[in-house]
mmCIF file with all atom_site columns, C-alpha atoms in Angstrom:
data_model
loop_
_atom_site.group_PDB
_atom_site.id
_atom_site.type_symbol
_atom_site.label_atom_id
_atom_site.label_alt_id
_atom_site.label_comp_id
_atom_site.label_asym_id
_atom_site.label_entity_id
_atom_site.label_seq_id
_atom_site.pdbx_PDB_ins_code
_atom_site.Cartn_x
_atom_site.Cartn_y
_atom_site.Cartn_z
_atom_site.occupancy
_atom_site.B_iso_or_equiv
_atom_site.pdbx_formal_charge
_atom_site.auth_seq_id
_atom_site.auth_comp_id
_atom_site.auth_asym_id
_atom_site.auth_atom_id
_atom_site.pdbx_PDB_model_num
ATOM 1   C CA . MET Q 1 1   ? -52.869 197.336 59.079 1.00 94.00 ? 1   MET Q CA 1
ATOM 2   C CA . LYS Q 1 2   ? -52.666 194.065 61.027 1.00 96.00 ? 2   LYS Q CA 1
ATOM 3   C CA . GLU Q 1 3   ? -50.574 195.711 63.727 1.00 97.00 ? 3   GLU Q CA 1
ATOM 4   C CA . GLU Q 1 4   ? -53.082 198.556 64.062 1.00 97.00 ? 4   GLU Q CA 1
ATOM 5   C CA . PHE Q 1 5   ? -55.967 196.072 64.250 1.00 97.00 ? 5   PHE Q CA 1
ATOM 6   C CA . ILE Q 1 6   ? -54.254 194.093 67.025 1.00 97.00 ? 6   ILE Q CA 1
ATOM 7   C CA . SER Q 1 7   ? -53.211 197.258 68.863 1.00 97.00 ? 7   SER Q CA 1
ATOM 8   C CA . LEU Q 1 8   ? -56.791 198.550 68.842 1.00 98.00 ? 8   LEU Q CA 1
ATOM 9   C CA . LEU Q 1 9   ? -58.128 195.257 70.198 1.00 97.00 ? 9   LEU Q CA 1
ATOM 10  C CA . ARG Q 1 10  ? -55.492 195.147 72.936 1.00 97.00 ? 10  ARG Q CA 1
ATOM 11  C CA . SER Q 1 11  ? -56.267 198.764 73.875 1.00 97.00 ? 11  SER Q CA 1
ATOM 12  C CA . THR Q 1 12  ? -59.631 197.549 75.197 1.00 97.00 ? 12  THR Q CA 1
ATOM 13  C CA . GLU Q 1 13  ? -57.790 195.449 77.802 1.00 96.00 ? 13  GLU Q CA 1
ATOM 14  C CA . ARG Q 1 14  ? -60.668 193.016 77.491 1.00 95.00 ? 14  ARG Q CA 1
ATOM 15  C CA . GLU Q 1 15  ? -60.441 189.593 79.093 1.00 95.00 ? 15  GLU Q CA 1
ATOM 16  C CA . GLY Q 1 16  ? -59.860 186.956 76.398 1.00 95.00 ? 16  GLY Q CA 1
ATOM 17  C CA . ILE Q 1 17  ? -58.660 189.366 73.701 1.00 97.00 ? 17  ILE Q CA 1
ATOM 18  C CA . ASP Q 1 18  ? -55.277 187.656 73.254 1.00 96.00 ? 18  ASP Q CA 1
ATOM 19  C CA . ARG Q 1 19  ? -57.035 184.298 72.732 1.00 96.00 ? 19  ARG Q CA 1
ATOM 20  C CA . VAL Q 1 20  ? -59.247 185.931 70.116 1.00 96.00 ? 20  VAL Q CA 1
ATOM 21  C CA . ILE Q 1 21  ? -56.213 187.358 68.299 1.00 97.00 ? 21  ILE Q CA 1
ATOM 22  C CA . SER Q 1 22  ? -54.503 183.931 68.333 1.00 96.00 ? 22  SER Q CA 1
ATOM 23  C CA . LYS Q 1 23  ? -57.665 182.276 67.009 1.00 95.00 ? 23  LYS Q CA 1
ATOM 24  C CA . LEU Q 1 24  ? -57.997 184.856 64.227 1.00 96.00 ? 24  LEU Q CA 1
ATOM 25  C CA . GLU Q 1 25  ? -54.387 184.197 63.233 1.00 95.00 ? 25  GLU Q CA 1
ATOM 26  C CA . SER Q 1 26  ? -54.851 180.415 63.147 1.00 93.00 ? 26  SER Q CA 1
ATOM 27  C CA . MET Q 1 27  ? -58.107 180.681 61.162 1.00 91.00 ? 27  MET Q CA 1
ATOM 28  C CA . GLY Q 1 28  ? -56.614 182.914 58.477 1.00 91.00 ? 28  GLY Q CA 1
ATOM 29  C CA . PHE Q 1 29  ? -58.598 186.053 59.333 1.00 93.00 ? 29  PHE Q CA 1
ATOM 30  C CA . PHE Q 1 30  ? -55.763 188.391 58.346 1.00 96.00 ? 30  PHE Q CA 1
ATOM 31  C CA . THR Q 1 31  ? -55.407 186.933 54.836 1.00 92.00 ? 31  THR Q CA 1
ATOM 32  C CA . ALA Q 1 32  ? -59.067 186.083 54.089 1.00 89.00 ? 32  ALA Q CA 1
ATOM 33  C CA . PRO Q 1 33  ? -61.091 188.091 51.568 1.00 87.00 ? 33  PRO Q CA 1
ATOM 34  C CA . ALA Q 1 34  ? -64.108 190.100 52.738 1.00 83.00 ? 34  ALA Q CA 1
ATOM 35  C CA . SER Q 1 35  ? -66.376 188.332 50.238 1.00 78.00 ? 35  SER Q CA 1
ATOM 36  C CA . SER Q 1 36  ? -66.281 185.759 47.453 1.00 75.00 ? 36  SER Q CA 1
ATOM 37  C CA . LYS Q 1 37  ? -67.299 188.135 44.657 1.00 77.00 ? 37  LYS Q CA 1
ATOM 38  C CA . ASN Q 1 38  ? -68.397 191.503 46.013 1.00 73.00 ? 38  ASN Q CA 1
ATOM 39  C CA . HIS Q 1 39  ? -66.480 193.966 48.170 1.00 73.00 ? 39  HIS Q CA 1
ATOM 40  C CA . LEU Q 1 40  ? -62.757 193.385 48.783 1.00 83.00 ? 40  LEU Q CA 1
ATOM 41  C CA . CYS Q 1 41  ? -62.620 189.941 47.208 1.00 74.00 ? 41  CYS Q CA 1
ATOM 42  C CA . VAL Q 1 42  ? -58.840 189.989 47.613 1.00 85.00 ? 42  VAL Q CA 1
ATOM 43  C CA . GLU Q 1 43  ? -56.325 188.501 50.008 1.00 84.00 ? 43  GLU Q CA 1
ATOM 44  C CA . GLY Q 1 44  ? -56.417 190.572 53.191 1.00 87.00 ? 44  GLY Q CA 1
ATOM 45  C CA . GLY Q 1 45  ? -59.815 192.016 52.275 1.00 90.00 ? 45  GLY Q CA 1
ATOM 46  C CA . LEU Q 1 46  ? -61.451 190.940 55.532 1.00 93.00 ? 46  LEU Q CA 1
ATOM 47  C CA . LEU Q 1 47  ? -58.843 192.790 57.582 1.00 96.00 ? 47  LEU Q CA 1
ATOM 48  C CA . GLU Q 1 48  ? -59.196 195.886 55.401 1.00 95.00 ? 48  GLU Q CA 1
ATOM 49  C CA . HIS Q 1 49  ? -63.005 195.734 55.610 1.00 94.00 ? 49  HIS Q CA 1
ATOM 50  C CA . SER Q 1 50  ? -62.899 195.399 59.401 1.00 96.00 ? 50  SER Q CA 1
ATOM 51  C CA . MET Q 1 51  ? -60.609 198.419 59.659 1.00 97.00 ? 51  MET Q CA 1
ATOM 52  C CA . ASN Q 1 52  ? -62.884 200.388 57.318 1.00 96.00 ? 52  ASN Q CA 1
ATOM 53  C CA . VAL Q 1 53  ? -65.893 199.534 59.472 1.00 97.00 ? 53  VAL Q CA 1
ATOM 54  C CA . TYR Q 1 54  ? -63.958 200.682 62.546 1.00 98.00 ? 54  TYR Q CA 1
ATOM 55  C CA . LYS Q 1 55  ? -63.009 203.993 60.893 1.00 98.00 ? 55  LYS Q CA 1
ATOM 56  C CA . MET Q 1 56  ? -66.613 204.631 59.855 1.00 97.00 ? 56  MET Q CA 1
ATOM 57  C CA . ALA Q 1 57  ? -67.956 203.602 63.269 1.00 97.00 ? 57  ALA Q CA 1
ATOM 58  C CA . LYS Q 1 58  ? -65.482 205.845 65.071 1.00 98.00 ? 58  LYS Q CA 1
ATOM 59  C CA . MET Q 1 59  ? -66.475 208.796 62.877 1.00 97.00 ? 59  MET Q CA 1
ATOM 60  C CA . ILE Q 1 60  ? -70.204 208.152 63.321 1.00 97.00 ? 60  ILE Q CA 1
ATOM 61  C CA . ARG Q 1 61  ? -69.794 207.845 67.104 1.00 97.00 ? 61  ARG Q CA 1
ATOM 62  C CA . GLU Q 1 62  ? -67.944 211.164 67.275 1.00 97.00 ? 62  GLU Q CA 1
ATOM 63  C CA . GLN Q 1 63  ? -70.652 212.887 65.236 1.00 96.00 ? 63  GLN Q CA 1
ATOM 64  C CA . LEU Q 1 64  ? -73.462 211.376 67.302 1.00 95.00 ? 64  LEU Q CA 1
ATOM 65  C CA . LEU Q 1 65  ? -71.802 212.466 70.556 1.00 95.00 ? 65  LEU Q CA 1
ATOM 66  C CA . ALA Q 1 66  ? -71.386 215.993 69.190 1.00 96.00 ? 66  ALA Q CA 1
ATOM 67  C CA . VAL Q 1 67  ? -75.140 216.170 68.665 1.00 95.00 ? 67  VAL Q CA 1
ATOM 68  C CA . GLN Q 1 68  ? -76.218 214.116 71.684 1.00 94.00 ? 68  GLN Q CA 1
ATOM 69  C CA . PRO Q 1 69  ? -73.422 214.076 74.320 1.00 94.00 ? 69  PRO Q CA 1
ATOM 70  C CA . GLU Q 1 70  ? -75.417 211.966 76.770 1.00 93.00 ? 70  GLU Q CA 1
ATOM 71  C CA . LEU Q 1 71  ? -75.570 209.059 74.320 1.00 91.00 ? 71  LEU Q CA 1
ATOM 72  C CA . LYS Q 1 72  ? -73.981 205.964 75.823 1.00 89.00 ? 72  LYS Q CA 1
ATOM 73  C CA . ILE Q 1 73  ? -71.711 204.409 73.200 1.00 94.00 ? 73  ILE Q CA 1
ATOM 74  C CA . LYS Q 1 74  ? -68.343 203.426 74.638 1.00 96.00 ? 74  LYS Q CA 1
ATOM 75  C CA . GLU Q 1 75  ? -65.234 203.743 72.492 1.00 96.00 ? 75  GLU Q CA 1
ATOM 76  C CA . GLU Q 1 76  ? -64.079 200.246 73.475 1.00 97.00 ? 76  GLU Q CA 1
ATOM 77  C CA . SER Q 1 77  ? -67.454 198.837 72.417 1.00 97.00 ? 77  SER Q CA 1
ATOM 78  C CA . VAL Q 1 78  ? -67.055 200.452 68.995 1.00 98.00 ? 78  VAL Q CA 1
ATOM 79  C CA . ILE Q 1 79  ? -63.611 198.836 68.714 1.00 98.00 ? 79  ILE Q CA 1
ATOM 80  C CA . ILE Q 1 80  ? -64.851 195.374 69.722 1.00 98.00 ? 80  ILE Q CA 1
ATOM 81  C CA . ALA Q 1 81  ? -68.033 195.398 67.618 1.00 97.00 ? 81  ALA Q CA 1
ATOM 82  C CA . SER Q 1 82  ? -66.583 196.960 64.472 1.00 97.00 ? 82  SER Q CA 1
ATOM 83  C CA . LEU Q 1 83  ? -63.342 194.984 64.307 1.00 98.00 ? 83  LEU Q CA 1
ATOM 84  C CA . LEU Q 1 84  ? -64.886 191.641 65.254 1.00 97.00 ? 84  LEU Q CA 1
ATOM 85  C CA . HIS Q 1 85  ? -68.309 191.757 63.567 1.00 94.00 ? 85  HIS Q CA 1
ATOM 86  C CA . ASP Q 1 86  ? -67.212 189.489 60.681 1.00 92.00 ? 86  ASP Q CA 1
ATOM 87  C CA . VAL Q 1 87  ? -64.959 186.935 62.400 1.00 94.00 ? 87  VAL Q CA 1
ATOM 88  C CA . CYS Q 1 88  ? -67.480 184.400 61.095 1.00 88.00 ? 88  CYS Q CA 1
ATOM 89  C CA . LYS Q 1 89  ? -65.889 184.833 57.651 1.00 89.00 ? 89  LYS Q CA 1
ATOM 90  C CA . ALA Q 1 90  ? -62.359 183.882 58.704 1.00 88.00 ? 90  ALA Q CA 1
ATOM 91  C CA . ASP Q 1 91  ? -62.701 180.194 57.817 1.00 86.00 ? 91  ASP Q CA 1
ATOM 92  C CA . ILE Q 1 92  ? -65.230 180.072 54.970 1.00 80.00 ? 92  ILE Q CA 1
ATOM 93  C CA . TYR Q 1 93  ? -63.269 181.191 51.888 1.00 81.00 ? 93  TYR Q CA 1
ATOM 94  C CA . LYS Q 1 94  ? -61.155 178.744 49.919 1.00 86.00 ? 94  LYS Q CA 1
ATOM 95  C CA . LYS Q 1 95  ? -59.301 179.375 46.666 1.00 85.00 ? 95  LYS Q CA 1
ATOM 96  C CA . GLY Q 1 96  ? -60.522 177.305 43.778 1.00 84.00 ? 96  GLY Q CA 1
ATOM 97  C CA . LEU Q 1 97  ? -60.685 177.267 39.995 1.00 87.00 ? 97  LEU Q CA 1
ATOM 98  C CA . LYS Q 1 98  ? -63.713 178.442 38.033 1.00 85.00 ? 98  LYS Q CA 1
ATOM 99  C CA . TRP Q 1 99  ? -64.477 178.802 34.351 1.00 87.00 ? 99  TRP Q CA 1
ATOM 100 C CA . ARG Q 1 100 ? -65.451 181.883 32.322 1.00 87.00 ? 100 ARG Q CA 1
ATOM 101 C CA . LYS Q 1 101 ? -65.402 183.021 28.714 1.00 91.00 ? 101 LYS Q CA 1
ATOM 102 C CA . ASP Q 1 102 ? -62.642 185.373 27.640 1.00 91.00 ? 102 ASP Q CA 1
ATOM 103 C CA . ASP Q 1 103 ? -63.032 188.330 25.233 1.00 92.00 ? 103 ASP Q CA 1
ATOM 104 C CA . GLN Q 1 104 ? -63.004 185.967 22.232 1.00 93.00 ? 104 GLN Q CA 1
ATOM 105 C CA . GLY Q 1 105 ? -65.670 183.680 23.695 1.00 92.00 ? 105 GLY Q CA 1
ATOM 106 C CA . ARG Q 1 106 ? -63.204 180.911 24.624 1.00 92.00 ? 106 ARG Q CA 1
ATOM 107 C CA . TRP Q 1 107 ? -63.423 179.164 27.965 1.00 93.00 ? 107 TRP Q CA 1
ATOM 108 C CA . GLU Q 1 108 ? -60.619 179.864 30.429 1.00 91.00 ? 108 GLU Q CA 1
ATOM 109 C CA . GLN Q 1 109 ? -59.928 178.885 34.005 1.00 88.00 ? 109 GLN Q CA 1
ATOM 110 C CA . TYR Q 1 110 ? -59.357 181.493 36.650 1.00 84.00 ? 110 TYR Q CA 1
ATOM 111 C CA . GLU Q 1 111 ? -58.666 181.448 40.365 1.00 83.00 ? 111 GLU Q CA 1
ATOM 112 C CA . ALA Q 1 112 ? -61.553 182.586 42.563 1.00 79.00 ? 112 ALA Q CA 1
ATOM 113 C CA . TYR Q 1 113 ? -62.790 182.270 46.113 1.00 80.00 ? 113 TYR Q CA 1
ATOM 114 C CA . GLU Q 1 114 ? -65.387 179.647 46.920 1.00 83.00 ? 114 GLU Q CA 1
ATOM 115 C CA . ILE Q 1 115 ? -67.465 179.524 50.084 1.00 80.00 ? 115 ILE Q CA 1
ATOM 116 C CA . ASP Q 1 116 ? -67.439 176.514 52.404 1.00 79.00 ? 116 ASP Q CA 1
ATOM 117 C CA . TYR Q 1 117 ? -69.642 176.703 55.493 1.00 77.00 ? 117 TYR Q CA 1
ATOM 118 C CA . THR Q 1 118 ? -68.954 173.164 56.718 1.00 78.00 ? 118 THR Q CA 1
ATOM 119 C CA . ASN Q 1 119 ? -66.486 174.090 59.501 1.00 76.00 ? 119 ASN Q CA 1
ATOM 120 C CA . PHE Q 1 120 ? -69.135 175.693 61.721 1.00 71.00 ? 120 PHE Q CA 1
ATOM 121 C CA . PRO Q 1 121 ? -72.454 176.289 59.892 1.00 63.00 ? 121 PRO Q CA 1
ATOM 122 C CA . MET Q 1 122 ? -73.956 178.595 62.517 1.00 69.00 ? 122 MET Q CA 1
ATOM 123 C CA . GLY Q 1 123 ? -75.089 181.561 60.430 1.00 71.00 ? 123 GLY Q CA 1
ATOM 124 C CA . HIS Q 1 124 ? -73.496 184.971 60.213 1.00 74.00 ? 124 HIS Q CA 1
ATOM 125 C CA . GLY Q 1 125 ? -73.763 187.403 63.127 1.00 78.00 ? 125 GLY Q CA 1
ATOM 126 C CA . GLU Q 1 126 ? -74.617 184.637 65.559 1.00 84.00 ? 126 GLU Q CA 1
ATOM 127 C CA . LYS Q 1 127 ? -71.548 182.678 64.411 1.00 87.00 ? 127 LYS Q CA 1
ATOM 128 C CA . SER Q 1 128 ? -69.288 185.661 65.123 1.00 91.00 ? 128 SER Q CA 1
ATOM 129 C CA . VAL Q 1 129 ? -70.774 186.007 68.619 1.00 92.00 ? 129 VAL Q CA 1
ATOM 130 C CA . MET Q 1 130 ? -70.423 182.290 69.327 1.00 91.00 ? 130 MET Q CA 1
ATOM 131 C CA . MET Q 1 131 ? -66.816 182.163 68.120 1.00 91.00 ? 131 MET Q CA 1
ATOM 132 C CA . LEU Q 1 132 ? -65.855 185.127 70.296 1.00 95.00 ? 132 LEU Q CA 1
ATOM 133 C CA . LEU Q 1 133 ? -67.560 183.685 73.363 1.00 94.00 ? 133 LEU Q CA 1
ATOM 134 C CA . MET Q 1 134 ? -65.916 180.309 72.757 1.00 92.00 ? 134 MET Q CA 1
ATOM 135 C CA . CYS Q 1 135 ? -62.531 182.113 72.792 1.00 92.00 ? 135 CYS Q CA 1
ATOM 136 C CA . GLY Q 1 136 ? -63.391 183.471 76.222 1.00 92.00 ? 136 GLY Q CA 1
ATOM 137 C CA . LEU Q 1 137 ? -63.901 187.097 75.193 1.00 95.00 ? 137 LEU Q CA 1
ATOM 138 C CA . ARG Q 1 138 ? -65.866 189.012 77.792 1.00 95.00 ? 138 ARG Q CA 1
ATOM 139 C CA . MET Q 1 139 ? -68.400 191.128 75.923 1.00 95.00 ? 139 MET Q CA 1
ATOM 140 C CA . GLU Q 1 140 ? -71.039 193.579 77.024 1.00 95.00 ? 140 GLU Q CA 1
ATOM 141 C CA . GLN Q 1 141 ? -74.655 193.180 75.982 1.00 93.00 ? 141 GLN Q CA 1
ATOM 142 C CA . ASP Q 1 142 ? -74.561 196.028 73.452 1.00 94.00 ? 142 ASP Q CA 1
ATOM 143 C CA . GLU Q 1 143 ? -71.517 194.473 71.757 1.00 96.00 ? 143 GLU Q CA 1
ATOM 144 C CA . LEU Q 1 144 ? -73.237 191.086 71.553 1.00 94.00 ? 144 LEU Q CA 1
ATOM 145 C CA . LEU Q 1 145 ? -76.328 192.696 70.027 1.00 92.00 ? 145 LEU Q CA 1
ATOM 146 C CA . ALA Q 1 146 ? -74.352 194.857 67.586 1.00 93.00 ? 146 ALA Q CA 1
ATOM 147 C CA . ILE Q 1 147 ? -72.344 191.903 66.284 1.00 93.00 ? 147 ILE Q CA 1
ATOM 148 C CA . ARG Q 1 148 ? -75.350 189.575 66.151 1.00 92.00 ? 148 ARG Q CA 1
ATOM 149 C CA . TRP Q 1 149 ? -77.528 192.049 64.221 1.00 84.00 ? 149 TRP Q CA 1
ATOM 150 C CA . HIS Q 1 150 ? -74.856 193.904 62.203 1.00 77.00 ? 150 HIS Q CA 1
ATOM 151 C CA . MET Q 1 151 ? -76.326 192.730 58.893 1.00 75.00 ? 151 MET Q CA 1
ATOM 152 C CA . GLY Q 1 152 ? -79.571 194.593 59.555 1.00 68.00 ? 152 GLY Q CA 1
ATOM 153 C CA . ALA Q 1 153 ? -82.118 194.162 56.795 1.00 57.00 ? 153 ALA Q CA 1
ATOM 154 C CA . TRP Q 1 154 ? -79.584 192.247 54.665 1.00 56.00 ? 154 TRP Q CA 1
ATOM 155 C CA . ASN Q 1 155 ? -79.972 189.343 57.088 1.00 60.00 ? 155 ASN Q CA 1
ATOM 156 C CA . LEU Q 1 156 ? -83.745 189.363 57.258 1.00 54.00 ? 156 LEU Q CA 1
ATOM 157 C CA . ALA Q 1 157 ? -84.800 188.107 53.837 1.00 48.00 ? 157 ALA Q CA 1
ATOM 158 C CA . PHE Q 1 158 ? -85.082 184.506 55.027 1.00 49.00 ? 158 PHE Q CA 1
ATOM 159 C CA . GLN Q 1 159 ? -85.711 185.179 58.703 1.00 61.00 ? 159 GLN Q CA 1
ATOM 160 C CA . ASN Q 1 160 ? -88.970 184.913 60.567 1.00 58.00 ? 160 ASN Q CA 1
ATOM 161 C CA . PHE Q 1 161 ? -91.162 187.548 62.222 1.00 58.00 ? 161 PHE Q CA 1
ATOM 162 C CA . GLU Q 1 162 ? -89.554 186.875 65.599 1.00 60.00 ? 162 GLU Q CA 1
ATOM 163 C CA . ASP Q 1 163 ? -86.093 187.784 64.264 1.00 63.00 ? 163 ASP Q CA 1
ATOM 164 C CA . LYS Q 1 164 ? -87.467 190.970 62.697 1.00 61.00 ? 164 LYS Q CA 1
ATOM 165 C CA . SER Q 1 165 ? -88.945 191.885 66.079 1.00 65.00 ? 165 SER Q CA 1
ATOM 166 C CA . CYS Q 1 166 ? -85.653 191.103 67.853 1.00 67.00 ? 166 CYS Q CA 1
ATOM 167 C CA . ILE Q 1 167 ? -83.565 193.268 65.549 1.00 62.00 ? 167 ILE Q CA 1
ATOM 168 C CA . SER Q 1 168 ? -85.983 196.146 65.956 1.00 65.00 ? 168 SER Q CA 1
ATOM 169 C CA . ALA Q 1 169 ? -85.923 195.805 69.750 1.00 65.00 ? 169 ALA Q CA 1
ATOM 170 C CA . ALA Q 1 170 ? -82.110 195.543 69.733 1.00 64.00 ? 170 ALA Q CA 1
ATOM 171 C CA . ALA Q 1 171 ? -81.778 198.729 67.670 1.00 66.00 ? 171 ALA Q CA 1
ATOM 172 C CA . ASP Q 1 172 ? -84.223 200.577 69.932 1.00 66.00 ? 172 ASP Q CA 1
ATOM 173 C CA . LYS Q 1 173 ? -82.415 199.434 73.095 1.00 74.00 ? 173 LYS Q CA 1
ATOM 174 C CA . CYS Q 1 174 ? -78.862 199.800 71.892 1.00 79.00 ? 174 CYS Q CA 1
ATOM 175 C CA . PRO Q 1 175 ? -77.574 202.625 69.642 1.00 90.00 ? 175 PRO Q CA 1
ATOM 176 C CA . LEU Q 1 176 ? -74.418 200.578 68.949 1.00 94.00 ? 176 LEU Q CA 1
ATOM 177 C CA . VAL Q 1 177 ? -76.518 198.162 66.838 1.00 90.00 ? 177 VAL Q CA 1
ATOM 178 C CA . THR Q 1 178 ? -77.541 200.879 64.385 1.00 91.00 ? 178 THR Q CA 1
ATOM 179 C CA . LEU Q 1 179 ? -74.087 202.462 64.454 1.00 95.00 ? 179 LEU Q CA 1
ATOM 180 C CA . ILE Q 1 180 ? -72.365 199.196 63.441 1.00 93.00 ? 180 ILE Q CA 1
ATOM 181 C CA . GLN Q 1 181 ? -74.999 198.473 60.779 1.00 92.00 ? 181 GLN Q CA 1
ATOM 182 C CA . ALA Q 1 182 ? -74.438 201.931 59.267 1.00 93.00 ? 182 ALA Q CA 1
ATOM 183 C CA . ALA Q 1 183 ? -70.637 201.664 59.455 1.00 95.00 ? 183 ALA Q CA 1
ATOM 184 C CA . ASP Q 1 184 ? -70.671 198.197 57.849 1.00 93.00 ? 184 ASP Q CA 1
ATOM 185 C CA . ASN Q 1 185 ? -72.914 199.377 55.005 1.00 91.00 ? 185 ASN Q CA 1
ATOM 186 C CA . LEU Q 1 186 ? -70.900 202.549 54.398 1.00 92.00 ? 186 LEU Q CA 1
ATOM 187 C CA . ALA Q 1 187 ? -67.650 200.605 54.358 1.00 92.00 ? 187 ALA Q CA 1
ATOM 188 C CA . ALA Q 1 188 ? -68.896 197.873 52.007 1.00 89.00 ? 188 ALA Q CA 1
ATOM 189 C CA . HIS Q 1 189 ? -71.027 199.975 49.669 1.00 87.00 ? 189 HIS Q CA 1
ATOM 190 C CA . VAL Q 1 190 ? -69.145 203.282 49.577 1.00 89.00 ? 190 VAL Q CA 1
ATOM 191 C CA . LEU Q 1 191 ? -65.500 202.923 50.654 1.00 86.00 ? 191 LEU Q CA 1
ATOM 192 C CA . GLU Q 1 192 ? -64.883 199.514 49.102 1.00 89.00 ? 192 GLU Q CA 1
ATOM 193 C CA . VAL Q 1 193 ? -67.058 199.556 46.000 1.00 79.00 ? 193 VAL Q CA 1
ATOM 194 C CA . ASP Q 1 194 ? -64.201 200.427 43.615 1.00 63.00 ? 194 ASP Q CA 1
ATOM 195 C CA . LYS Q 1 195 ? -61.655 198.109 45.243 1.00 46.00 ? 195 LYS Q CA 1
ATOM 196 C CA . SER Q 1 196 ? -63.355 194.824 44.323 1.00 40.00 ? 196 SER Q CA 1
#
């Protein structure tokens, strides 16, 4: 799966992509979980989730183009946005010990992932965008918007009116935003629901 992920990124021939791949490797992206307790909370879950989002995004793009051939959603933009939307998670999960009660009501320790945002507490989508830009990745505006706003309504609970207006404008301007939001949700809440 890692080889396919890297091959897809390199297929874009995008300036800075090899630096991004090196950074992902050094940050632990390929072994990180996708979440601390929800979907794909397993070693390598983040890689699997990113590939699932890509597969869903690719399928959605193909279906949209079949219905509306003039729609402007580039294949390389789908690759960039879907595979790199969650790079912000690469350095936040740490293994730790937690306590729970077993079947007999006795306390037991178990290994679990804990979240630590102290490395670069920038947020979610905006952190992914910043990390990619800091690696020197050349991105198009629709890719920046799709990665920044990929959480959709899930990111808005604590945001202000201005952010709600921005996400709406981004979705109206750029079909890739809605495509990545849909692919991310389908991957996390349909494909991965039984794998957690």
